[in-house]
C-alpha atoms as a PDB file:
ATOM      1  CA  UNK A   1     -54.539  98.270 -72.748  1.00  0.00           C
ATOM      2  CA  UNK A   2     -54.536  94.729 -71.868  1.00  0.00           C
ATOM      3  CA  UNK A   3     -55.683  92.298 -74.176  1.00  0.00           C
ATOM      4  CA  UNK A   4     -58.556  90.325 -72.128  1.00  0.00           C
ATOM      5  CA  UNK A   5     -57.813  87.321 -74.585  1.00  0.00           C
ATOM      6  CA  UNK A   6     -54.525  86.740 -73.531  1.00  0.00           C
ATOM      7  CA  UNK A   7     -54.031  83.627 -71.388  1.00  0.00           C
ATOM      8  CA  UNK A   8     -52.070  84.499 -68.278  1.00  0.00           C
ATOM      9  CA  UNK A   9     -49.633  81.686 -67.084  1.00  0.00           C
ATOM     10  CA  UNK A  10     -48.840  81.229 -63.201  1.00  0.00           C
ATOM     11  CA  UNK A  11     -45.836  82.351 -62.227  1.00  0.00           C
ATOM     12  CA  UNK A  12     -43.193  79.404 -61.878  1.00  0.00           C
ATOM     13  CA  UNK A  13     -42.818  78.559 -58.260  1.00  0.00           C
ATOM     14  CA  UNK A  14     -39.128  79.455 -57.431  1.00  0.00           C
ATOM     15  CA  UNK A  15     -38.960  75.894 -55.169  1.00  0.00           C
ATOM     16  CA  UNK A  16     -40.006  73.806 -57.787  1.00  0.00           C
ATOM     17  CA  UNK A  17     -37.427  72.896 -60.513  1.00  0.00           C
ATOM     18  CA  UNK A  18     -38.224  73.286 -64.303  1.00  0.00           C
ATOM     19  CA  UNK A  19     -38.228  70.346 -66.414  1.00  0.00           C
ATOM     20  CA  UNK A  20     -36.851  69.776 -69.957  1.00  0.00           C
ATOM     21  CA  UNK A  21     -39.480  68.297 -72.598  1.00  0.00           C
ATOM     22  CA  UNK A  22     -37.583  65.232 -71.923  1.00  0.00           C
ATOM     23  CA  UNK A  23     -38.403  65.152 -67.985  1.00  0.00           C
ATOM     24  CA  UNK A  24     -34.995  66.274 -67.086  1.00  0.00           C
ATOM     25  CA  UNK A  25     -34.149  68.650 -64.241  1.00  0.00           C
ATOM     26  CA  UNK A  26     -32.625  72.294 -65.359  1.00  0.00           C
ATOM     27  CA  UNK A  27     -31.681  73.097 -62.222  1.00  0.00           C
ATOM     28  CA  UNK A  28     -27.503  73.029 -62.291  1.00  0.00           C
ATOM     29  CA  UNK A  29     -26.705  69.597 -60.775  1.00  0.00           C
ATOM     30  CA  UNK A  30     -25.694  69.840 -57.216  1.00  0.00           C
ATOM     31  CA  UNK A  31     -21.991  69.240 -56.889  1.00  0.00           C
ATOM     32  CA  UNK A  32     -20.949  65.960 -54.888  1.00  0.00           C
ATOM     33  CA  UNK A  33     -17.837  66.146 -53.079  1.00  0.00           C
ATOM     34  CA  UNK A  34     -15.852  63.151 -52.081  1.00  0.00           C
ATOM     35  CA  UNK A  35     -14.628  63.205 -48.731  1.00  0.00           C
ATOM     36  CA  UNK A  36     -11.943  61.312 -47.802  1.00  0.00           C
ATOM     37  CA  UNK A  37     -11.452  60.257 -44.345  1.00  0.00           C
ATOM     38  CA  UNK A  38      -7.872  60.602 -42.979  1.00  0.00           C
ATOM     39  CA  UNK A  39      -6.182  57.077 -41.785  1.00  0.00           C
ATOM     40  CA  UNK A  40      -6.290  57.503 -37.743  1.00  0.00           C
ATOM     41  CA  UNK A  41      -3.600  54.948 -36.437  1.00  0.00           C
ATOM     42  CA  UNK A  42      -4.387  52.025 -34.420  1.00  0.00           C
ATOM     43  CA  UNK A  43      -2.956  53.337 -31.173  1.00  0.00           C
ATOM     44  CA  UNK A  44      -0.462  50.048 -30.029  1.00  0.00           C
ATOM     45  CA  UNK A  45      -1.563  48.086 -27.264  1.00  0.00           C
ATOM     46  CA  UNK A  46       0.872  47.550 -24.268  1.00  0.00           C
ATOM     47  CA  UNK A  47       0.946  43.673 -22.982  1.00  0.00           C
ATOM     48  CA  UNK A  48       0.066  44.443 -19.698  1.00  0.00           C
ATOM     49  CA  UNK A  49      -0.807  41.320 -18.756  1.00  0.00           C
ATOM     50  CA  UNK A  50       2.330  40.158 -15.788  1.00  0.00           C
ATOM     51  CA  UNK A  51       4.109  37.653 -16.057  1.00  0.00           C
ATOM     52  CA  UNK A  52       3.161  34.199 -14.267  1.00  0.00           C
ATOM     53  CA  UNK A  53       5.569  34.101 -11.083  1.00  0.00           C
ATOM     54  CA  UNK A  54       8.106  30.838 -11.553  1.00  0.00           C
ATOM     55  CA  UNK A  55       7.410  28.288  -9.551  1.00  0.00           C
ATOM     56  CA  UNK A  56       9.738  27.945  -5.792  1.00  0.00           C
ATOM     57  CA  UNK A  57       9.875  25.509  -3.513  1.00  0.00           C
ATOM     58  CA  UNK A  58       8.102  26.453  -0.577  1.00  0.00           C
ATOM     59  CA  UNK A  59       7.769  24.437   3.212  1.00  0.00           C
ATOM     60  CA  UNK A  60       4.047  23.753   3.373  1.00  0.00           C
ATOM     61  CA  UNK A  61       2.716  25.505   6.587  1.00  0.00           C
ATOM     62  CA  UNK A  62       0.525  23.180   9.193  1.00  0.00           C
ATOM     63  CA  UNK A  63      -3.116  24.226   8.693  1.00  0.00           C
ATOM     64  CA  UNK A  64      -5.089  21.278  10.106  1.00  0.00           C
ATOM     65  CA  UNK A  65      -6.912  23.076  13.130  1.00  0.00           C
ATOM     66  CA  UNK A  66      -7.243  26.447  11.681  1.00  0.00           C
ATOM     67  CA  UNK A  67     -10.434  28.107  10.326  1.00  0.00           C
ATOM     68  CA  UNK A  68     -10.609  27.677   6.193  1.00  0.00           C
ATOM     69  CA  UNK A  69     -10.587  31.014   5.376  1.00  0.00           C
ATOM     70  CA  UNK A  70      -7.529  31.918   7.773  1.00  0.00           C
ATOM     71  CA  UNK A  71      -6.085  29.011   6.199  1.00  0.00           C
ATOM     72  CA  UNK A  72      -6.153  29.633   2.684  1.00  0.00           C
ATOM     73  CA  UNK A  73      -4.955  33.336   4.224  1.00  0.00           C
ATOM     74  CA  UNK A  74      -2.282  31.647   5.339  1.00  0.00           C
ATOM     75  CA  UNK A  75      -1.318  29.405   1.846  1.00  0.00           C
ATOM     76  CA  UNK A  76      -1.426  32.636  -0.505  1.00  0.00           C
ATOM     77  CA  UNK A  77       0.974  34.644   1.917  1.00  0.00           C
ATOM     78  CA  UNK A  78       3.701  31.560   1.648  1.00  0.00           C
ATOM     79  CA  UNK A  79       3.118  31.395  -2.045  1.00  0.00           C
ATOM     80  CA  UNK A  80       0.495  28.726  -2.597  1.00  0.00           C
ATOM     81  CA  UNK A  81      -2.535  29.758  -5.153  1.00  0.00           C
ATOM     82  CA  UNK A  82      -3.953  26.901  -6.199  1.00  0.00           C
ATOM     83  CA  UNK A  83      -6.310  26.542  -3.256  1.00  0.00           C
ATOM     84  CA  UNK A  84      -9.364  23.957  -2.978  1.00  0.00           C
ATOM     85  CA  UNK A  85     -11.495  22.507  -0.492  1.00  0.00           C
ATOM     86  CA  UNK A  86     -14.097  19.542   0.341  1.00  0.00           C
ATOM     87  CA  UNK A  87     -16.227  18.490   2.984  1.00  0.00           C
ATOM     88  CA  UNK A  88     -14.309  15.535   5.253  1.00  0.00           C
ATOM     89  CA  UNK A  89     -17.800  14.131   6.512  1.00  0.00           C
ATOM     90  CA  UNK A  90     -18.531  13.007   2.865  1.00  0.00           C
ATOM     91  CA  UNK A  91     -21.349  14.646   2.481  1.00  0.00           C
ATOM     92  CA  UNK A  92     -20.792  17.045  -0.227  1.00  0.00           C
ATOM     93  CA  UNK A  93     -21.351  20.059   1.404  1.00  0.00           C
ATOM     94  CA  UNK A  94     -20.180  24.031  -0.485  1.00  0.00           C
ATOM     95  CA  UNK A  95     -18.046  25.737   1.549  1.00  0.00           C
ATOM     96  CA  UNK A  96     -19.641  28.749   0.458  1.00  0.00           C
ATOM     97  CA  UNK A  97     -18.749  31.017   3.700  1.00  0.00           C
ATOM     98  CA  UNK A  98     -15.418  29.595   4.263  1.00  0.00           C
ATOM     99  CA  UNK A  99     -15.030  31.510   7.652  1.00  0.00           C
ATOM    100  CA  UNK A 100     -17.935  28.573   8.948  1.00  0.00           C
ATOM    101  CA  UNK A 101     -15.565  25.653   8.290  1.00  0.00           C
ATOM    102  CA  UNK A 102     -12.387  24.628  10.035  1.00  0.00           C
ATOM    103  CA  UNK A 103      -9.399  22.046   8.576  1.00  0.00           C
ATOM    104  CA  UNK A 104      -9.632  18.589   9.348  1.00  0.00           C
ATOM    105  CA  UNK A 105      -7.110  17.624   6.469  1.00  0.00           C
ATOM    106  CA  UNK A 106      -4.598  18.860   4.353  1.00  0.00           C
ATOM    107  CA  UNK A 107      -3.137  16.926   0.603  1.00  0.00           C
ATOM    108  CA  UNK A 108       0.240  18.257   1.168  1.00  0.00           C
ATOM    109  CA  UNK A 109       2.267  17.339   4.762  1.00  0.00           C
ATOM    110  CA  UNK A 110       2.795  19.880   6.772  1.00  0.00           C
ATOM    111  CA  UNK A 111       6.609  21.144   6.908  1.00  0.00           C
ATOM    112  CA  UNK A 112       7.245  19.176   3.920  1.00  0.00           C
ATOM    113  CA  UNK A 113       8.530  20.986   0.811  1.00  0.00           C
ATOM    114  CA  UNK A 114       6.263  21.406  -2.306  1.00  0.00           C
ATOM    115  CA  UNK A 115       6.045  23.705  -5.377  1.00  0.00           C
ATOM    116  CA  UNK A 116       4.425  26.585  -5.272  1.00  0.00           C
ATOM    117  CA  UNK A 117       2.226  25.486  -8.107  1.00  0.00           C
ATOM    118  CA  UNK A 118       1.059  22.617  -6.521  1.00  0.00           C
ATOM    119  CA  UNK A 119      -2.472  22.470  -5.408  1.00  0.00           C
ATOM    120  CA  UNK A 120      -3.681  21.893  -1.856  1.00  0.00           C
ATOM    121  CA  UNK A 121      -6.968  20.365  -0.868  1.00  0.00           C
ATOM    122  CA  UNK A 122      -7.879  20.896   2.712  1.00  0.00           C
ATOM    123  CA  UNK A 123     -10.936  18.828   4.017  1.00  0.00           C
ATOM    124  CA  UNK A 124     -12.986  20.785   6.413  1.00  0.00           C
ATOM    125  CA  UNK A 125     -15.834  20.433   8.753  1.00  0.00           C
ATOM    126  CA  UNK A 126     -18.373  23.016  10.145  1.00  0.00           C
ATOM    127  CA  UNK A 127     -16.560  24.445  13.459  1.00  0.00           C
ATOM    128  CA  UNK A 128     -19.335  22.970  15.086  1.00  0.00           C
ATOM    129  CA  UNK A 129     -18.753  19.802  14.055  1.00  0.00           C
ATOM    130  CA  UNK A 130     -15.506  16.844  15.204  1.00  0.00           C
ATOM    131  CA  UNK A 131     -13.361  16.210  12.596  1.00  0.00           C
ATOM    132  CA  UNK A 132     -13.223  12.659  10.850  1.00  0.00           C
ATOM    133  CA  UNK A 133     -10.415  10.117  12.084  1.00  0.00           C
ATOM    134  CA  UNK A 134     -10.512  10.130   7.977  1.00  0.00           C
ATOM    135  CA  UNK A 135     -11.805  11.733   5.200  1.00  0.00           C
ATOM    136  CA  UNK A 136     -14.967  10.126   4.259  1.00  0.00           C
ATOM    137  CA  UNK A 137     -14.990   8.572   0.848  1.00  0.00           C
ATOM    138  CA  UNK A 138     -17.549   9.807  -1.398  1.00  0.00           C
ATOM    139  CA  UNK A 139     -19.741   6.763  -3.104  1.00  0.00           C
ATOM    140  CA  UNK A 140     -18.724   5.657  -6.530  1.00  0.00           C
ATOM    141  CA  UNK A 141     -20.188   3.880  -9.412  1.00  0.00           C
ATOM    142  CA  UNK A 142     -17.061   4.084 -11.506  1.00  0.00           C
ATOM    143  CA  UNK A 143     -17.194   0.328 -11.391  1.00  0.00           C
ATOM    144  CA  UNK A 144     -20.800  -0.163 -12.957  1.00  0.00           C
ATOM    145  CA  UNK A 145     -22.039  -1.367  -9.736  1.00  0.00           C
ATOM    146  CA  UNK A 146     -24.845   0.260  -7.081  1.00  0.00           C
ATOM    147  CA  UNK A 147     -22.817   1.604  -4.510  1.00  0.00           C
ATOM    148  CA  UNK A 148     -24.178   1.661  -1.047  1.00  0.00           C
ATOM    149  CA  UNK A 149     -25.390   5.061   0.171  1.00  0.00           C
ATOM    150  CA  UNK A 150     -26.464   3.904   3.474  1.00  0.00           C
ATOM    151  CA  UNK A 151     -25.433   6.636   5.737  1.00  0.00           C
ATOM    152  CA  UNK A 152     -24.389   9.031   3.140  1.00  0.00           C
ATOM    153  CA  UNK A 153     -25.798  12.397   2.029  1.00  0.00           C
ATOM    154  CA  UNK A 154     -28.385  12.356  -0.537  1.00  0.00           C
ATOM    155  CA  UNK A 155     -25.652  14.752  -2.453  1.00  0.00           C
ATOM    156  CA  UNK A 156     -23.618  12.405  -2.414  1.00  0.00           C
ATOM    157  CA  UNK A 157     -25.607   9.840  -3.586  1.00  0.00           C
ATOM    158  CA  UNK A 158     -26.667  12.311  -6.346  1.00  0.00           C
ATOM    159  CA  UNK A 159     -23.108  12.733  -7.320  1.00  0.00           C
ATOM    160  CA  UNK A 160     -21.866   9.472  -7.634  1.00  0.00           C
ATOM    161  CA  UNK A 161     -24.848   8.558  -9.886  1.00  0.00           C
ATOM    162  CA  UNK A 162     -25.280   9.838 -13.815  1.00  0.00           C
ATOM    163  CA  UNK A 163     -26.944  12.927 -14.016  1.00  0.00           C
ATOM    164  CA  UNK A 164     -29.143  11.311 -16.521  1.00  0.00           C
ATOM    165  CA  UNK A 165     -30.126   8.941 -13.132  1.00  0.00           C
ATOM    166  CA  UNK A 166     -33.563   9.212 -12.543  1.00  0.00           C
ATOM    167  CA  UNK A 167     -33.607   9.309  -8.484  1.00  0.00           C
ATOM    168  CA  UNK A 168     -36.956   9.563  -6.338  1.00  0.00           C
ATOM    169  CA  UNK A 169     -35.919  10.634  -2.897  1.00  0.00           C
ATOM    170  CA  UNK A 170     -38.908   9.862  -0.060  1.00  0.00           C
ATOM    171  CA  UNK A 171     -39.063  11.065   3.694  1.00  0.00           C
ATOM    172  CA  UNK A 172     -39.074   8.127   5.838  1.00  0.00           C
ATOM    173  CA  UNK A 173     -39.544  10.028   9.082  1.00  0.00           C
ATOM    174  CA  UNK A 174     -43.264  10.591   8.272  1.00  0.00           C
ATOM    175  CA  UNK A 175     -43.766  13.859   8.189  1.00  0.00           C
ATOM    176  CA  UNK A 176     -43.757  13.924   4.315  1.00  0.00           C
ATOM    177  CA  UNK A 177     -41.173  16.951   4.332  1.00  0.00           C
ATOM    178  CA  UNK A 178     -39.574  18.119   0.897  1.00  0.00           C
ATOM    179  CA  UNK A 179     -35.681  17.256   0.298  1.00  0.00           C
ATOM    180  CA  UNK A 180     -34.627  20.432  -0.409  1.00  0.00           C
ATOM    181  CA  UNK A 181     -30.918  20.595   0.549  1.00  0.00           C
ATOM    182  CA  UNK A 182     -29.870  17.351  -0.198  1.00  0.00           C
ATOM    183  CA  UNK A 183     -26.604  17.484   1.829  1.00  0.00           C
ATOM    184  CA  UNK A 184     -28.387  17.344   4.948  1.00  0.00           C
ATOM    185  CA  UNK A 185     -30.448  14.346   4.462  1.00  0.00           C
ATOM    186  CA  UNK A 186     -28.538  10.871   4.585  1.00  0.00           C
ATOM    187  CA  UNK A 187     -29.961   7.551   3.087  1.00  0.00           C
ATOM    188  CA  UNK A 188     -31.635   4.844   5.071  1.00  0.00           C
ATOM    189  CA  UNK A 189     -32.091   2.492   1.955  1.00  0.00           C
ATOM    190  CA  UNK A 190     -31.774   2.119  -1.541  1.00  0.00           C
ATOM    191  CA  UNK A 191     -33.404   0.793  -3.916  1.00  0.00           C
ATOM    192  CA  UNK A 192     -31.506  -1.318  -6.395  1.00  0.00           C
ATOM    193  CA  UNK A 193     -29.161  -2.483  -3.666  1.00  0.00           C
ATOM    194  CA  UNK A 194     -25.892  -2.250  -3.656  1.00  0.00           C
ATOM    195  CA  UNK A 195     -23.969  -4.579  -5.446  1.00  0.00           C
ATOM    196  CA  UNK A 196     -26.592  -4.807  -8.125  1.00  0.00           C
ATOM    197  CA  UNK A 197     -25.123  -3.775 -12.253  1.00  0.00           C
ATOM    198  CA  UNK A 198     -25.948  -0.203 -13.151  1.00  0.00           C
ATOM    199  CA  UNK A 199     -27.785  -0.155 -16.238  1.00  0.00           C
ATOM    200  CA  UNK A 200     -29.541   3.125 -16.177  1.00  0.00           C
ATOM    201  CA  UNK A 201     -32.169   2.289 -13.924  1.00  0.00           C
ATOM    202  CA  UNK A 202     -34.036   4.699 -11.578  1.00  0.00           C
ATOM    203  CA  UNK A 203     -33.135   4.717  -8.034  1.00  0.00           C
ATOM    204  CA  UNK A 204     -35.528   5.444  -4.974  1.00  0.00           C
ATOM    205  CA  UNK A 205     -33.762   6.455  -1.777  1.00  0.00           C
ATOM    206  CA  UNK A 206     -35.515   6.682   1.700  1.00  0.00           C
ATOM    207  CA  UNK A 207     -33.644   9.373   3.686  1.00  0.00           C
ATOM    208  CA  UNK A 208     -34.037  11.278   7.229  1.00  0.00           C
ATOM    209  CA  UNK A 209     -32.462  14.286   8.231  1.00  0.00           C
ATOM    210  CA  UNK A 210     -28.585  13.620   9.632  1.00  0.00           C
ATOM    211  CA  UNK A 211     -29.467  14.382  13.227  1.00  0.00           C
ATOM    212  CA  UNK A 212     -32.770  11.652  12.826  1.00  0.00           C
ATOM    213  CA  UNK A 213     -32.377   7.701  13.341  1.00  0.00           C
ATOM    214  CA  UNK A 214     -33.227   5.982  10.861  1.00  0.00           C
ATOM    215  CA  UNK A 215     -36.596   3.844  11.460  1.00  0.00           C
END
């Protein structure tokens, strides 16, 4: 018979571990195992890069009259990479679609020899447009002096300035119109003048669209 005074103890719950009187865990510590990670090779990397073609001497085709992009076409087929291009009007113009623009100029002579790793430069126009007698120069103020930018492209004018320049550019035709592509506006007047000594000073130009007159 059971003795009702006897002090029944819960069962030990077989997830919980039993403790030492000092707080330690009896539970048989869980083995670690090291794992070592085998040494995967660094697979070698081929130098697939090719070799830079040597330079030849090469007889520089005739490309003044042909559209830009047929010309450069042309250049890379006789061995000429180094390919560039400006606008001959002076005005600063991207050729961004070079199919638009035809050659007016070339660096290089045509039939002359050159290197293949010279660089050619072909001034263009839009095919729309007459080529230049000449390459228009673009404005300068290398020499410290206000150039003049009468007749040139507001890009231009932009260019030749430093970009820390603070320029104020005002329609003259009076229809208060924004400059937004600069290249096709050209500069009635200045203000300083040309001539005067750069010295940091901001510049107003008074500008028309290239197919206005200037009032």
């Amino acid at each position: 018979m059971t003795d009702p005074r006897a002090t029944h103890l819960p069962s030990p719950d077989p997830a919980t571990p039993a403790v030492n009187g000092d707080g330690t865990d009896t539970a048989a510590p869980t083995p670690s195992y090291a794992t070592t990670a085998a040494a995967t090779p660094t697979p070698a990397v081929a130098d697939d890069k090719p070799e830079k073609a040597e330079a030849e001497t090469k007889t520089v085709p005739q490309f003044v009259g042909m559209g830009l992009q047929s010309a450069q076409d042309t250049a890379q087929a006789t061995g000429f990479y180094g390919l560039k291009s400006h606008d001959s009007l002076g005005r600063a113009r991207h050729q961004i679609l070079d199919r638009d623009w035809k050659v007016c100029s070339q660096n290089v002579r045509a039939n002359s020899s050159a290197s293949t790793d010279k660089v050619l430069d072909f001034g263009a126009v839009k095919l729309e447009e007459t080529c230049p007698a000449h390459d228009e120069a673009a404005p300068s103020a290398a020499g410290g002096t206000m150039p003049s930018f009468t007749g040139k492209s507001v890009a231009a004018a932009r260019d030749a300035l430093d970009s820390g320049t603070s320029l104020t550019v005002k329609d003259v035709s009076g229809q208060d119109r924004f400059i937004l592509v600069e290249s096709n506006w050209k500069v009635c007047s200045q203000e300083p003048a040309a001539g005067t000594k750069v010295k940091g000073q901001p510049v107003t130009l008074d500008a028309v669209k290239f197919e206005e007159t200037c009032l």
